[in-house]
PDB file of C-alpha atoms in Angstrom:
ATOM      1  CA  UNK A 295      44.261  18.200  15.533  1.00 73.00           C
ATOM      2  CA  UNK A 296      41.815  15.574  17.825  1.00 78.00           C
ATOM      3  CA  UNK A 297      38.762  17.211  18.245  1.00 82.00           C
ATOM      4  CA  UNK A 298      37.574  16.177  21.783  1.00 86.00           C
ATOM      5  CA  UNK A 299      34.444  13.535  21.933  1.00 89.00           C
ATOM      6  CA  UNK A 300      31.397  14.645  23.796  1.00 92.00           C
ATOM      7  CA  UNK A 301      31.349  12.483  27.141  1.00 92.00           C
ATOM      8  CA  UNK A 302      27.870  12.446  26.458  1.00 93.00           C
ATOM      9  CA  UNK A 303      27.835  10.406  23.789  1.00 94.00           C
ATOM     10  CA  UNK A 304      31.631   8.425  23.974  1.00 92.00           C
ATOM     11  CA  UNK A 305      29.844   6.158  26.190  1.00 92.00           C
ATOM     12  CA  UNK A 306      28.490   2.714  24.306  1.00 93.00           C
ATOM     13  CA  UNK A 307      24.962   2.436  25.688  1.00 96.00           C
ATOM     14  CA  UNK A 308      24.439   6.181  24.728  1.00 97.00           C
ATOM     15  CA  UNK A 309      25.730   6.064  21.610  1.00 96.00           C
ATOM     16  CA  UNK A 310      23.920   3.046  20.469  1.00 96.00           C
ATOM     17  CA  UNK A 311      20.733   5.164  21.763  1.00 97.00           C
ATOM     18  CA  UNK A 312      21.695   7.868  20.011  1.00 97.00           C
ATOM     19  CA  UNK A 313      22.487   6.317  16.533  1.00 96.00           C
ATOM     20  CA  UNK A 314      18.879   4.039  16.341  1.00 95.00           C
ATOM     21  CA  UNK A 315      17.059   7.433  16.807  1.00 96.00           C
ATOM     22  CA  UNK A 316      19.092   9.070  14.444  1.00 94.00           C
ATOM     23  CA  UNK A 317      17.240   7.117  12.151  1.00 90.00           C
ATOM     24  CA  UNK A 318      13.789   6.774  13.319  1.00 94.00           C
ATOM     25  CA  UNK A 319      10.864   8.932  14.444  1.00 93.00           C
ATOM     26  CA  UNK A 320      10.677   7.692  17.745  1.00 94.00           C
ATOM     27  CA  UNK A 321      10.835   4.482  19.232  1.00 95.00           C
ATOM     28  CA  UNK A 322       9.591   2.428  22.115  1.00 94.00           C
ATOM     29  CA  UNK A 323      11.596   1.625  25.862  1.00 95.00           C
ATOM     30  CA  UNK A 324      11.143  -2.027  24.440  1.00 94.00           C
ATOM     31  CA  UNK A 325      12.551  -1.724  21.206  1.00 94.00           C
ATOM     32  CA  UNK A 326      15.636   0.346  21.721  1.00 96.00           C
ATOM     33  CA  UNK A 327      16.233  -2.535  24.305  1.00 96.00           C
ATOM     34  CA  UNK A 328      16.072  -5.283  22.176  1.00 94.00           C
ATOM     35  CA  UNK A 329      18.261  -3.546  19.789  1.00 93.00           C
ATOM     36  CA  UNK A 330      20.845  -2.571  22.407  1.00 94.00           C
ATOM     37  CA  UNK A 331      20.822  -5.612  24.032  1.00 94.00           C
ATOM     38  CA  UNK A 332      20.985  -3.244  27.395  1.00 95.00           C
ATOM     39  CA  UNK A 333      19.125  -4.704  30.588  1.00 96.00           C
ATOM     40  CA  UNK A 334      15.996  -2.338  31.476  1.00 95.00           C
ATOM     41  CA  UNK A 335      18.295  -0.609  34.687  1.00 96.00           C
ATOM     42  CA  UNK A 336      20.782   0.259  32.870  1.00 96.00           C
ATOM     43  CA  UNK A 337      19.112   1.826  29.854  1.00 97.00           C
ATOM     44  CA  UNK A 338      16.975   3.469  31.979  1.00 96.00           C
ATOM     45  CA  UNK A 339      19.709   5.121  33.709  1.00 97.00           C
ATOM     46  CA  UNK A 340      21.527   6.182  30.259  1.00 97.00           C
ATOM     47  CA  UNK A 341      17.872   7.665  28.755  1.00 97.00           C
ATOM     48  CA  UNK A 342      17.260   9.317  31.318  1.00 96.00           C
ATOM     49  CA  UNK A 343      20.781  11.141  31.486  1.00 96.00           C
ATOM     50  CA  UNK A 344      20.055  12.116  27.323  1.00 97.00           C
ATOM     51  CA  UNK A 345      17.043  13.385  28.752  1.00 97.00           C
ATOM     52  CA  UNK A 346      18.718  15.470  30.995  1.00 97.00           C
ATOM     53  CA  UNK A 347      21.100  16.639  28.355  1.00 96.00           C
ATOM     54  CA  UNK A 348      17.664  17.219  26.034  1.00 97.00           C
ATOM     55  CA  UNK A 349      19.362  15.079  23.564  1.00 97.00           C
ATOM     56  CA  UNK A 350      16.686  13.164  23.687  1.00 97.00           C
ATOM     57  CA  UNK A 351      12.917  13.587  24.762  1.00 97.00           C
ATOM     58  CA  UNK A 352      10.810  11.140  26.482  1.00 96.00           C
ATOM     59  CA  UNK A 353       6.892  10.389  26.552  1.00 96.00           C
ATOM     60  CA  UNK A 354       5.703   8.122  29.578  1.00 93.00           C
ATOM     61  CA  UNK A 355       2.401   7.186  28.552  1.00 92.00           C
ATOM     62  CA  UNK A 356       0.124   3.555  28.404  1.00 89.00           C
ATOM     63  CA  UNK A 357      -0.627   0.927  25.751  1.00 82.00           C
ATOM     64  CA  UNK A 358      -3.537  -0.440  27.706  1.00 82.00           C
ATOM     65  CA  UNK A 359      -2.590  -0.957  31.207  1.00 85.00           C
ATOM     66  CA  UNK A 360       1.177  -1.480  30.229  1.00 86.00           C
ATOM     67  CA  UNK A 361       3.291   1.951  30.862  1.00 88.00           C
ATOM     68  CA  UNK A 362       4.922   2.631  27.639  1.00 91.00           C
ATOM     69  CA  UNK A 363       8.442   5.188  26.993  1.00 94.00           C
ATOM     70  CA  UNK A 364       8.616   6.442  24.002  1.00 95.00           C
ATOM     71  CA  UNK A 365      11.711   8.060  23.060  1.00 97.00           C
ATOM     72  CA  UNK A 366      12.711  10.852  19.996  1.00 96.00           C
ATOM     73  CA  UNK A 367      15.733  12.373  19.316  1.00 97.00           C
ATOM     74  CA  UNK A 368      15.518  16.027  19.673  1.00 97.00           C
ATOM     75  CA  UNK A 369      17.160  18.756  16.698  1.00 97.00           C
ATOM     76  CA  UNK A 370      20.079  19.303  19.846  1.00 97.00           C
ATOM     77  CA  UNK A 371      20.677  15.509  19.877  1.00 97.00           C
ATOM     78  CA  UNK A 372      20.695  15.866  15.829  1.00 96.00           C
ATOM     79  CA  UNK A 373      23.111  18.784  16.478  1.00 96.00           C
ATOM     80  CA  UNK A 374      25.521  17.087  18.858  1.00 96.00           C
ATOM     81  CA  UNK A 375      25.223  13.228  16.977  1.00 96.00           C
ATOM     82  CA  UNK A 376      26.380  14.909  13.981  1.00 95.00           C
ATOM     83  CA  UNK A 377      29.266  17.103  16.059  1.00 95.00           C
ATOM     84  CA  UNK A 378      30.465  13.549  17.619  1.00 95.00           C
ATOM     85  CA  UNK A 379      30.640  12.066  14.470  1.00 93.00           C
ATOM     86  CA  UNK A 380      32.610  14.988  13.134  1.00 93.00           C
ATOM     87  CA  UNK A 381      35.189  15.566  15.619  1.00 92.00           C
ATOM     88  CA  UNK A 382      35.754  11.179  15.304  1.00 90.00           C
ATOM     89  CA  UNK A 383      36.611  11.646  11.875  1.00 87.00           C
ATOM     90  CA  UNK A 384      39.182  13.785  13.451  1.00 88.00           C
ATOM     91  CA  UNK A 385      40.781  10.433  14.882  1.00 85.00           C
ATOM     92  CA  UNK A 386      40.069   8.619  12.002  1.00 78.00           C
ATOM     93  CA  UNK A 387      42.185  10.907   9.417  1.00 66.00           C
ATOM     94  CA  UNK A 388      45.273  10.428  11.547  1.00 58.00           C
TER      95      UNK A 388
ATOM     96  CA  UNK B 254      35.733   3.408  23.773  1.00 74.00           C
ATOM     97  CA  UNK B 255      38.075   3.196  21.069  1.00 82.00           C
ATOM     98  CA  UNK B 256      37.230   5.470  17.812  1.00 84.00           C
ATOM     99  CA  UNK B 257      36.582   2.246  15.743  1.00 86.00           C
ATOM    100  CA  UNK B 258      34.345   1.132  18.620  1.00 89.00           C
ATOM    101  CA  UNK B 259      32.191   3.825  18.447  1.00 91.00           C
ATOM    102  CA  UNK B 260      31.962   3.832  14.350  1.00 91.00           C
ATOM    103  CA  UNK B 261      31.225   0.273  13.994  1.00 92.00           C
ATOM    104  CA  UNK B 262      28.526   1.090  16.927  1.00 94.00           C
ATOM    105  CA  UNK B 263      26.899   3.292  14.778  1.00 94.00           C
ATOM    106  CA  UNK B 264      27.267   2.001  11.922  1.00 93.00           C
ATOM    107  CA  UNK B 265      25.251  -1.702  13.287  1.00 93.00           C
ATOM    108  CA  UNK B 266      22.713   0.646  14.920  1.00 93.00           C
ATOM    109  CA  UNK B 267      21.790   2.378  11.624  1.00 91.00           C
ATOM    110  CA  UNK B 268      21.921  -0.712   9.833  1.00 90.00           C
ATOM    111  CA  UNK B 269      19.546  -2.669  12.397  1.00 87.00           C
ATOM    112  CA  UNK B 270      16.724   0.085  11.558  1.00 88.00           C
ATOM    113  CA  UNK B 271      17.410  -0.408   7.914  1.00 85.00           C
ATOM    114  CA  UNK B 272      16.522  -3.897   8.080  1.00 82.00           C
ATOM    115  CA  UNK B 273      14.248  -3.890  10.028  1.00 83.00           C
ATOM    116  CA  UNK B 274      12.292  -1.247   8.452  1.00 83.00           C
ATOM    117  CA  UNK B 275      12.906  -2.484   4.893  1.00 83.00           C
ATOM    118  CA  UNK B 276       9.689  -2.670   3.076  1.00 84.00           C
ATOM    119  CA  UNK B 277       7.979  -6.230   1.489  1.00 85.00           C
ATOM    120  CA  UNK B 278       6.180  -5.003  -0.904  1.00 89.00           C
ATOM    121  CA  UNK B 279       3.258  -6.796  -0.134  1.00 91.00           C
ATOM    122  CA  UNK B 280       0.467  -3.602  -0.283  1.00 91.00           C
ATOM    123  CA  UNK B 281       1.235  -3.371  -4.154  1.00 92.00           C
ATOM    124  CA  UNK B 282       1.182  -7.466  -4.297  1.00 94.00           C
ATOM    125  CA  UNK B 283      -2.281  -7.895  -2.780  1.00 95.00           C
ATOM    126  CA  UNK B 284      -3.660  -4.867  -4.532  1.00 95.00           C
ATOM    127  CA  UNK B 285      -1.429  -5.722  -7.916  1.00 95.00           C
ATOM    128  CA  UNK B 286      -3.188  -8.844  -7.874  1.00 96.00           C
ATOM    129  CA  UNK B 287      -6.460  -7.723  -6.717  1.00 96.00           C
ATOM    130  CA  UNK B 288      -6.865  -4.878  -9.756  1.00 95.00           C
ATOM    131  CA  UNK B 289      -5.163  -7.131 -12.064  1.00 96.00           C
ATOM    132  CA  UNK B 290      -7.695 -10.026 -11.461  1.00 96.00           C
ATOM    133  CA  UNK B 291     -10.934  -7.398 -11.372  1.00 96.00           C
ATOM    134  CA  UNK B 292     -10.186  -5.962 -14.754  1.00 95.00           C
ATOM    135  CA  UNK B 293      -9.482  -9.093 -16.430  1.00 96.00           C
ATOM    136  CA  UNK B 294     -12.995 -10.820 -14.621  1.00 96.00           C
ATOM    137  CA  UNK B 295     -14.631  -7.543 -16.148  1.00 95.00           C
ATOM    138  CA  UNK B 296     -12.957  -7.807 -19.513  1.00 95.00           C
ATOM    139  CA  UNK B 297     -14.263 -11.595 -19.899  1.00 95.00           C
ATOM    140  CA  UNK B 298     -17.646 -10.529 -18.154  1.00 94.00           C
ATOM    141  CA  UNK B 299     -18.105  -7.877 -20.885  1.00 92.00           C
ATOM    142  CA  UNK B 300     -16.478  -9.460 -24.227  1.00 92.00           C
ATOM    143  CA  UNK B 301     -17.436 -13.085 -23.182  1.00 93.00           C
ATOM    144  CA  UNK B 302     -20.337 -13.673 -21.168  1.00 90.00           C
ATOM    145  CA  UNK B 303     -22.220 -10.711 -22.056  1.00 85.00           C
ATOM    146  CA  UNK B 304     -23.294 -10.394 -18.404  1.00 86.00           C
ATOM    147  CA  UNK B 305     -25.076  -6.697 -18.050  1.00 87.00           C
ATOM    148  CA  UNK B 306     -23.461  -6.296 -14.557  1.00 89.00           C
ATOM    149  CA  UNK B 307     -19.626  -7.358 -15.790  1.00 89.00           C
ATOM    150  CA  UNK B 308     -18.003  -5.084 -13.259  1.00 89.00           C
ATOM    151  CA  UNK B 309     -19.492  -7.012 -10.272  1.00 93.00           C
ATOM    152  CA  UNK B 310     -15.843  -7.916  -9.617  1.00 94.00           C
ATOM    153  CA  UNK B 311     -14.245  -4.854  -8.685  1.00 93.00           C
ATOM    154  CA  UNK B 312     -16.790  -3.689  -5.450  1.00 93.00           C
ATOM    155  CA  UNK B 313     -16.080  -7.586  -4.206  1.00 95.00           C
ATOM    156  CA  UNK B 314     -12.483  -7.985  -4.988  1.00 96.00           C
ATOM    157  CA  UNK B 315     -11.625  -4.202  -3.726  1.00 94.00           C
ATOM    158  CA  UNK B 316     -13.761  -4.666  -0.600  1.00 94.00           C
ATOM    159  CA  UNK B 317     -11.106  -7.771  -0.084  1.00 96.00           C
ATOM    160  CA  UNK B 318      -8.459  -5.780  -0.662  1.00 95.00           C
ATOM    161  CA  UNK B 319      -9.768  -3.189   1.855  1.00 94.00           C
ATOM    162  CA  UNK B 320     -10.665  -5.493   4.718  1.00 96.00           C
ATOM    163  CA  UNK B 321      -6.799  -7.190   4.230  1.00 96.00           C
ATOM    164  CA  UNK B 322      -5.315  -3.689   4.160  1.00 93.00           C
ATOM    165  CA  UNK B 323      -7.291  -2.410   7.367  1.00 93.00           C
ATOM    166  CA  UNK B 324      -6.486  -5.813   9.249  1.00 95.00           C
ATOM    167  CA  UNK B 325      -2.832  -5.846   8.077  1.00 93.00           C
ATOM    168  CA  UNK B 326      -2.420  -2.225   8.677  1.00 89.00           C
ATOM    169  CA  UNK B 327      -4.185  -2.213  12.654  1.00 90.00           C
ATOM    170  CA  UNK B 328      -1.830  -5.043  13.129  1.00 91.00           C
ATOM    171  CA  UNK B 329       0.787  -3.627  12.301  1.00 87.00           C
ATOM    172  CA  UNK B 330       0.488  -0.238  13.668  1.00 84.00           C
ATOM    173  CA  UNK B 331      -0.319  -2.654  17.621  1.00 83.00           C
ATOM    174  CA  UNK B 332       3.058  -4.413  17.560  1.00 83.00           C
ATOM    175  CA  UNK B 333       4.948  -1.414  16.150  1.00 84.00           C
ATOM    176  CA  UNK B 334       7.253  -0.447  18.757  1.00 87.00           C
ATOM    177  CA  UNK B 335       9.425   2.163  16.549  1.00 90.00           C
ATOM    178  CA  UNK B 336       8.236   4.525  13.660  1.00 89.00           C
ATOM    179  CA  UNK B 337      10.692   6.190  10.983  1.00 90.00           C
ATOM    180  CA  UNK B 338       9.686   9.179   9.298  1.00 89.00           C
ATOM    181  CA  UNK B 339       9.932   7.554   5.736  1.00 88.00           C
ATOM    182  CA  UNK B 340       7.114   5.113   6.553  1.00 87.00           C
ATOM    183  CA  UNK B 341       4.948   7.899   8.137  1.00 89.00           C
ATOM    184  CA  UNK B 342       5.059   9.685   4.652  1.00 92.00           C
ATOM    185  CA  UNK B 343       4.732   6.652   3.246  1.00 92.00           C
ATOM    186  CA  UNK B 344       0.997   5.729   4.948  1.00 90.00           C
ATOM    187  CA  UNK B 345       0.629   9.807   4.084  1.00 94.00           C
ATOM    188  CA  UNK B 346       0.884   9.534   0.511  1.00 96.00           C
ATOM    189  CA  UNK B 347      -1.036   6.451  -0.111  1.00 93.00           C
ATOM    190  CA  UNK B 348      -3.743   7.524   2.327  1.00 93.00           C
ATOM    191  CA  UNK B 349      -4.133  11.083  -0.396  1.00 96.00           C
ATOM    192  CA  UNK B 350      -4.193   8.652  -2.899  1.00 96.00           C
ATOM    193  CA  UNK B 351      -7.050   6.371  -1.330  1.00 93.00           C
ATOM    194  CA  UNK B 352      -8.957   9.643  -0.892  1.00 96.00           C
ATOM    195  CA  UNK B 353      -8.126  10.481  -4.490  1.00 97.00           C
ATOM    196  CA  UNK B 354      -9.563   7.210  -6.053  1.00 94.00           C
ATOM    197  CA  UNK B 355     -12.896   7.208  -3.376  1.00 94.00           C
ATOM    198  CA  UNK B 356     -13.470  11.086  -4.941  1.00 96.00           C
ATOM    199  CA  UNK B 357     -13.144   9.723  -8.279  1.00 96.00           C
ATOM    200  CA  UNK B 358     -15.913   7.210  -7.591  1.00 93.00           C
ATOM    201  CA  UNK B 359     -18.092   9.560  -6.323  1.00 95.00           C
ATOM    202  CA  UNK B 360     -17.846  11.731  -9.394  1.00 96.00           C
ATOM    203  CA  UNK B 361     -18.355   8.389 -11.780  1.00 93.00           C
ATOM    204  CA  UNK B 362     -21.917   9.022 -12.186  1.00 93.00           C
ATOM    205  CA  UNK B 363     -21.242  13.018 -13.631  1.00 95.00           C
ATOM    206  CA  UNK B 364     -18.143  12.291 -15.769  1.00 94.00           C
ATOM    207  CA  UNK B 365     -18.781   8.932 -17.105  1.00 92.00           C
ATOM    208  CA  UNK B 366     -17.486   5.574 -16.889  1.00 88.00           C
ATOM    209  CA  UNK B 367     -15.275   6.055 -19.515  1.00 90.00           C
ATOM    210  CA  UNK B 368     -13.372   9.327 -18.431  1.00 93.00           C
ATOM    211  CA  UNK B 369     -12.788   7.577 -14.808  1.00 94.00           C
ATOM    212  CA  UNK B 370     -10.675   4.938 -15.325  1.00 93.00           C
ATOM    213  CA  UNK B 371      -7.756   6.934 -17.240  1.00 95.00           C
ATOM    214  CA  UNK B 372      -7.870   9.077 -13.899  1.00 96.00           C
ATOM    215  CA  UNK B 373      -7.527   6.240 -11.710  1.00 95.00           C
ATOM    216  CA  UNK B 374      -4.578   4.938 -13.868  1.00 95.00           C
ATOM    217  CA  UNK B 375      -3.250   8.609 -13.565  1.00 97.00           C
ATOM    218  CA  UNK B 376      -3.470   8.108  -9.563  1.00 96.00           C
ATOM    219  CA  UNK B 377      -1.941   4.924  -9.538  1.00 94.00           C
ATOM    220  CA  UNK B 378       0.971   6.329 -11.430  1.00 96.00           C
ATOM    221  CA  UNK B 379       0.851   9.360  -8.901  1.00 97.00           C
ATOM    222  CA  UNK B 380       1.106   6.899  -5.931  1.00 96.00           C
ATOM    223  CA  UNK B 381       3.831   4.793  -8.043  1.00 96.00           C
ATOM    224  CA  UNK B 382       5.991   7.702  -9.180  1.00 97.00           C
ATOM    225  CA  UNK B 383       6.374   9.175  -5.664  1.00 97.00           C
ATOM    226  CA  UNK B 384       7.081   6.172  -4.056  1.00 95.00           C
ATOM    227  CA  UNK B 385       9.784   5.531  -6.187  1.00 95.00           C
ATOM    228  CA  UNK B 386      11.407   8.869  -6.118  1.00 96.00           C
ATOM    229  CA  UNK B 387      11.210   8.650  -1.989  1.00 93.00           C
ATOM    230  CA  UNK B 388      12.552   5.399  -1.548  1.00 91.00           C
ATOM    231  CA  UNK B 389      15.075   5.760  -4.741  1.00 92.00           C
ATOM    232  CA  UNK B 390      13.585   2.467  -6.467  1.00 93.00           C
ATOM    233  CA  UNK B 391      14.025   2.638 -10.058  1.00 96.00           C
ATOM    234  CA  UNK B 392      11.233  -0.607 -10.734  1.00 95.00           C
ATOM    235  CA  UNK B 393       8.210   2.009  -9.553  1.00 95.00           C
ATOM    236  CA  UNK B 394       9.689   5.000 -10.803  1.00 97.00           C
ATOM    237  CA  UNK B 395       9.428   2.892 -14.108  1.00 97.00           C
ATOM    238  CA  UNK B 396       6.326   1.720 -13.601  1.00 96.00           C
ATOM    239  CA  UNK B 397       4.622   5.246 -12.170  1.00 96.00           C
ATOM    240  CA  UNK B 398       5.881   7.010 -15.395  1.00 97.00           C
ATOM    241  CA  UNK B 399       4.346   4.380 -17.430  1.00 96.00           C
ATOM    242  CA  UNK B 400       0.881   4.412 -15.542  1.00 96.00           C
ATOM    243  CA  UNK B 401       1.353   8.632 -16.530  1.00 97.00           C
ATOM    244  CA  UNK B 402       1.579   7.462 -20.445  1.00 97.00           C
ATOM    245  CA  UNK B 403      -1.660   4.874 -19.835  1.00 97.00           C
ATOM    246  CA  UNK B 404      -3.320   7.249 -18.234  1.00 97.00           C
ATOM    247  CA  UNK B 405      -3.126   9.783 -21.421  1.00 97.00           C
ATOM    248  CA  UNK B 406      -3.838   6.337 -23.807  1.00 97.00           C
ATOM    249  CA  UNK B 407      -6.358   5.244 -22.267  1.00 96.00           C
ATOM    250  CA  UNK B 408      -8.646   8.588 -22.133  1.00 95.00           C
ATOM    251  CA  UNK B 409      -8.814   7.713 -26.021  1.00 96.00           C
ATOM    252  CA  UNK B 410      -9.642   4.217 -26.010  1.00 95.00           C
ATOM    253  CA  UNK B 411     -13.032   1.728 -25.988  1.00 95.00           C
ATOM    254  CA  UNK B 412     -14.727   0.991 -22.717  1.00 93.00           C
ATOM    255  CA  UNK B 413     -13.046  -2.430 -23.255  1.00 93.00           C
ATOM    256  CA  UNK B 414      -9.487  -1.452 -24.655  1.00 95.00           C
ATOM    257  CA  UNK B 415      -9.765   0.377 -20.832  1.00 95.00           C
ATOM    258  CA  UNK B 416     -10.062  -2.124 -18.840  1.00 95.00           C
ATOM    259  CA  UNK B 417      -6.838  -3.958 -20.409  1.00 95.00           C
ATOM    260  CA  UNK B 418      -4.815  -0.751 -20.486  1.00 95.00           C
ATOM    261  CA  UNK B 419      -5.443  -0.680 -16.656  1.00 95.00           C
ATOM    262  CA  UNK B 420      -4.278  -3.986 -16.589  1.00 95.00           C
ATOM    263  CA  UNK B 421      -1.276  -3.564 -17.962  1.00 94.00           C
ATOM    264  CA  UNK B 422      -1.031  -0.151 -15.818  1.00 94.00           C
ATOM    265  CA  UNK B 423      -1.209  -2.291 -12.685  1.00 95.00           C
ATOM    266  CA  UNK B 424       1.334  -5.044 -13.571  1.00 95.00           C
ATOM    267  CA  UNK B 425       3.811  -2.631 -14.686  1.00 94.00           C
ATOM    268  CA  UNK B 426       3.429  -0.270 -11.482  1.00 93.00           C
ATOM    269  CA  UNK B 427       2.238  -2.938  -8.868  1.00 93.00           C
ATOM    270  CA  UNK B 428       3.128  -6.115 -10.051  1.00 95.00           C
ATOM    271  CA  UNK B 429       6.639  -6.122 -11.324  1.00 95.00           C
ATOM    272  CA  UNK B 430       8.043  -3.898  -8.959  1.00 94.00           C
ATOM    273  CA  UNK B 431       6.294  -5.036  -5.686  1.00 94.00           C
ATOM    274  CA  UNK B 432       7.978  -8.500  -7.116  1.00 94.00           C
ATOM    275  CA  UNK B 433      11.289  -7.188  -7.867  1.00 94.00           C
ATOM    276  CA  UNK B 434      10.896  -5.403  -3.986  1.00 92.00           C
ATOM    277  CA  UNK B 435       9.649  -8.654  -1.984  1.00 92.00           C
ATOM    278  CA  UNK B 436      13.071 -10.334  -3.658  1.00 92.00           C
ATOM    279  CA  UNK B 437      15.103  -7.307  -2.560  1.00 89.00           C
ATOM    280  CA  UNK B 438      13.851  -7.292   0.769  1.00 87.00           C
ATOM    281  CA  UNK B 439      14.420 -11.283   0.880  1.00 86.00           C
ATOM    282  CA  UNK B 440      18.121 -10.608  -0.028  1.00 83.00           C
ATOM    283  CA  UNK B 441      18.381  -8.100   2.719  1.00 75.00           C
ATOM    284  CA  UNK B 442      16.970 -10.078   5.603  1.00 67.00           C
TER     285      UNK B 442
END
C-alpha cells in the first residue's frame, strides 16, 4: 500500500533543505545555498514556507554589518523527514 | 518528483555534509609533533647535556602549539557557515581535556614532577579513547587504550624512562592515527 508523500517535503528545493539539516546543527542562508545550488529568491521562498510548517526554525541575526539566517531543523522536521522517508520506502518495495 | 529523485536527493545532501565535515586530523598532527619533539628535547637536555633547566622545551613548544590552535580555531569558527553536532562535542571534549591538563599543572608543585606526567598520559588517552569511540575510528581507539596502559607504566618508572614513555604515548595516540586520518580524509575528498 503507497503511503502518501508529505507535499511539504516532495518538493526538490525542500527536500534538499531538509536532508543537509538532517545532518547538521544548524547552518547558514549562504551555505545551504551553495549546497543547493538554489538562487537566494527562491530558497528564500521555500525556508520560509518550512518555517511556516515549523519544520524548520530560523534566526535573522548579523555577522558584522552583514544580516546573517541561520537555519535548524526542528524535532517536528526530524519527525516528518523521517515519516517522508518512511512512507518512500513504501514506493520503493513495490 | 519521482521516488528515486527524491532518494538520490537525499542521499547527495547527506553525503555533501559528510565531506565536507570530514575531519584532517591536523589538531593531533601539530600537537603529536609538538609533545613528541618536547619530550625528546627534554630527554637529550637531561641524559645529554646535563642542562639544569632541560624542560625549557615544553612551555616554548606548547605555547606554539597554543597560539596555532587559537589562530586555527578563531579562523575557523569566522568562515564556518554550518555546525554539526559531532564537531560541537568534539571542541567539548577536548576543551575538558585542556582544562584537565592546565589543573594538572597547577597541582605539579604539590604532587611532584614525577606523579604528573603518568596523569597527563592518562588524559591524553582520555581525549584519544573518546574520540575514537564517537567518531568509530579504530587507529585512536587503539592508541587511547594504549596511552591508559602508559599511563599505569609510567607511574612506576625514572624521571627519564617518563619522558620516553610519553613519547611513545603520543605517537601511538596522536601520531599514527592523526596520520592514518589526514590519508583517510585525502581519500574522501
Amino acid at each position: 500500500m503507497f503511503k502518501e508523500l508529505d507535499p511539504l517535503l516532495h518538493s526538490q528545493l525542500r527536500l534538499a533543505v531538509i536532508s543537509l539539516l538532517i545532518g547538521l546543527e544548524e547552518a547558514d542562508f549562504t551555505f545551504i545555498k551553495e549546497k543547493t545550488g538554489a538562487t537566494s529568491g527562491n530558497l528564500s521562498v521555500q525556508i520560509d514556507k518550512l518555517e511556516k510548517a515549523k519544520y524548520i526554525s530560523v534566526v535573522k541575526t548579523f555577522k558584522g554589518k552583514r544580516p546573517l539566517t541561520t537555519c535548524r531543523i526542528t524535532t517536528e522536521g526530524i519527525s516528518a523527514f523521517e515519516k517522508y522517508v518512511s512512507n518512500l520506502k513504501t514506493y520503493l518495495n513495490k | 518528483m519521482k521516488t528515486v529523485e527524491s532518494i538520490q536527493l537525499i542521499e547527495s545532501m547527506i553525503l555533501e555534509v559528510k565531506r565536507d565535515f570530514s575531519y584532517n586530523g591536523f589538531h593531533f598532527l601539530l600537537w603529536g609533533w609538538l609533545v613528541m619533539l618536547a619530550a625528546v628535547v627534554n630527554y637529550i637536555l637531561l641524559n645529554y647535556v646535563g642542562y639544569s633547566n632541560h624542560w625549557v622545551g615544553w612551555p616554548i613548544l606548547m605555547s606554539i602549539g597554543g597560539i596555532i590552535t587559537v589562530v586555527v580555531t578563531l579562523r575557523d569558527k569566522k568562515s564556518r557557515r554550518a555546525q554539526t553536532i559531532l564537531n560541537r562535542v568534539m571542541g567539548q571534549l577536548w576543551l575538558t581535556v585542556i582544562i584537565g591538563i592546565v589543573v594538572v599543572l597547577f597541582l605539579m608543585p604539590q604532587i611532584g614532577i614525577l606523579n604528573t606526567y603518568p596523569i597527563f598520559v592518562l588524559l591524553y588517552g582520555i581525549g584519544t579513547f573518546a574520540t575514537g569511540r564517537i567518531i568509530k575510528f579504530t587507529p585512536l581507539i587503539i592508541g587511547g587504550a594504549l596511552c591508559f596502559v602508559l599511563a599505569v607504566v609510567s607511574a612506576y618508572q625514572s624521571f627519564s624512562n617518563q619522558l620516553i614513555i610519553i613519547a611513545l604515548a603520543i605517537l601511538v595516540s596522536y601520531i599514527i592515527p592523526g596520520h592514518l586520518l589526514y590519508n583517510k580524509y585525502q581519500k574522501n575528498v
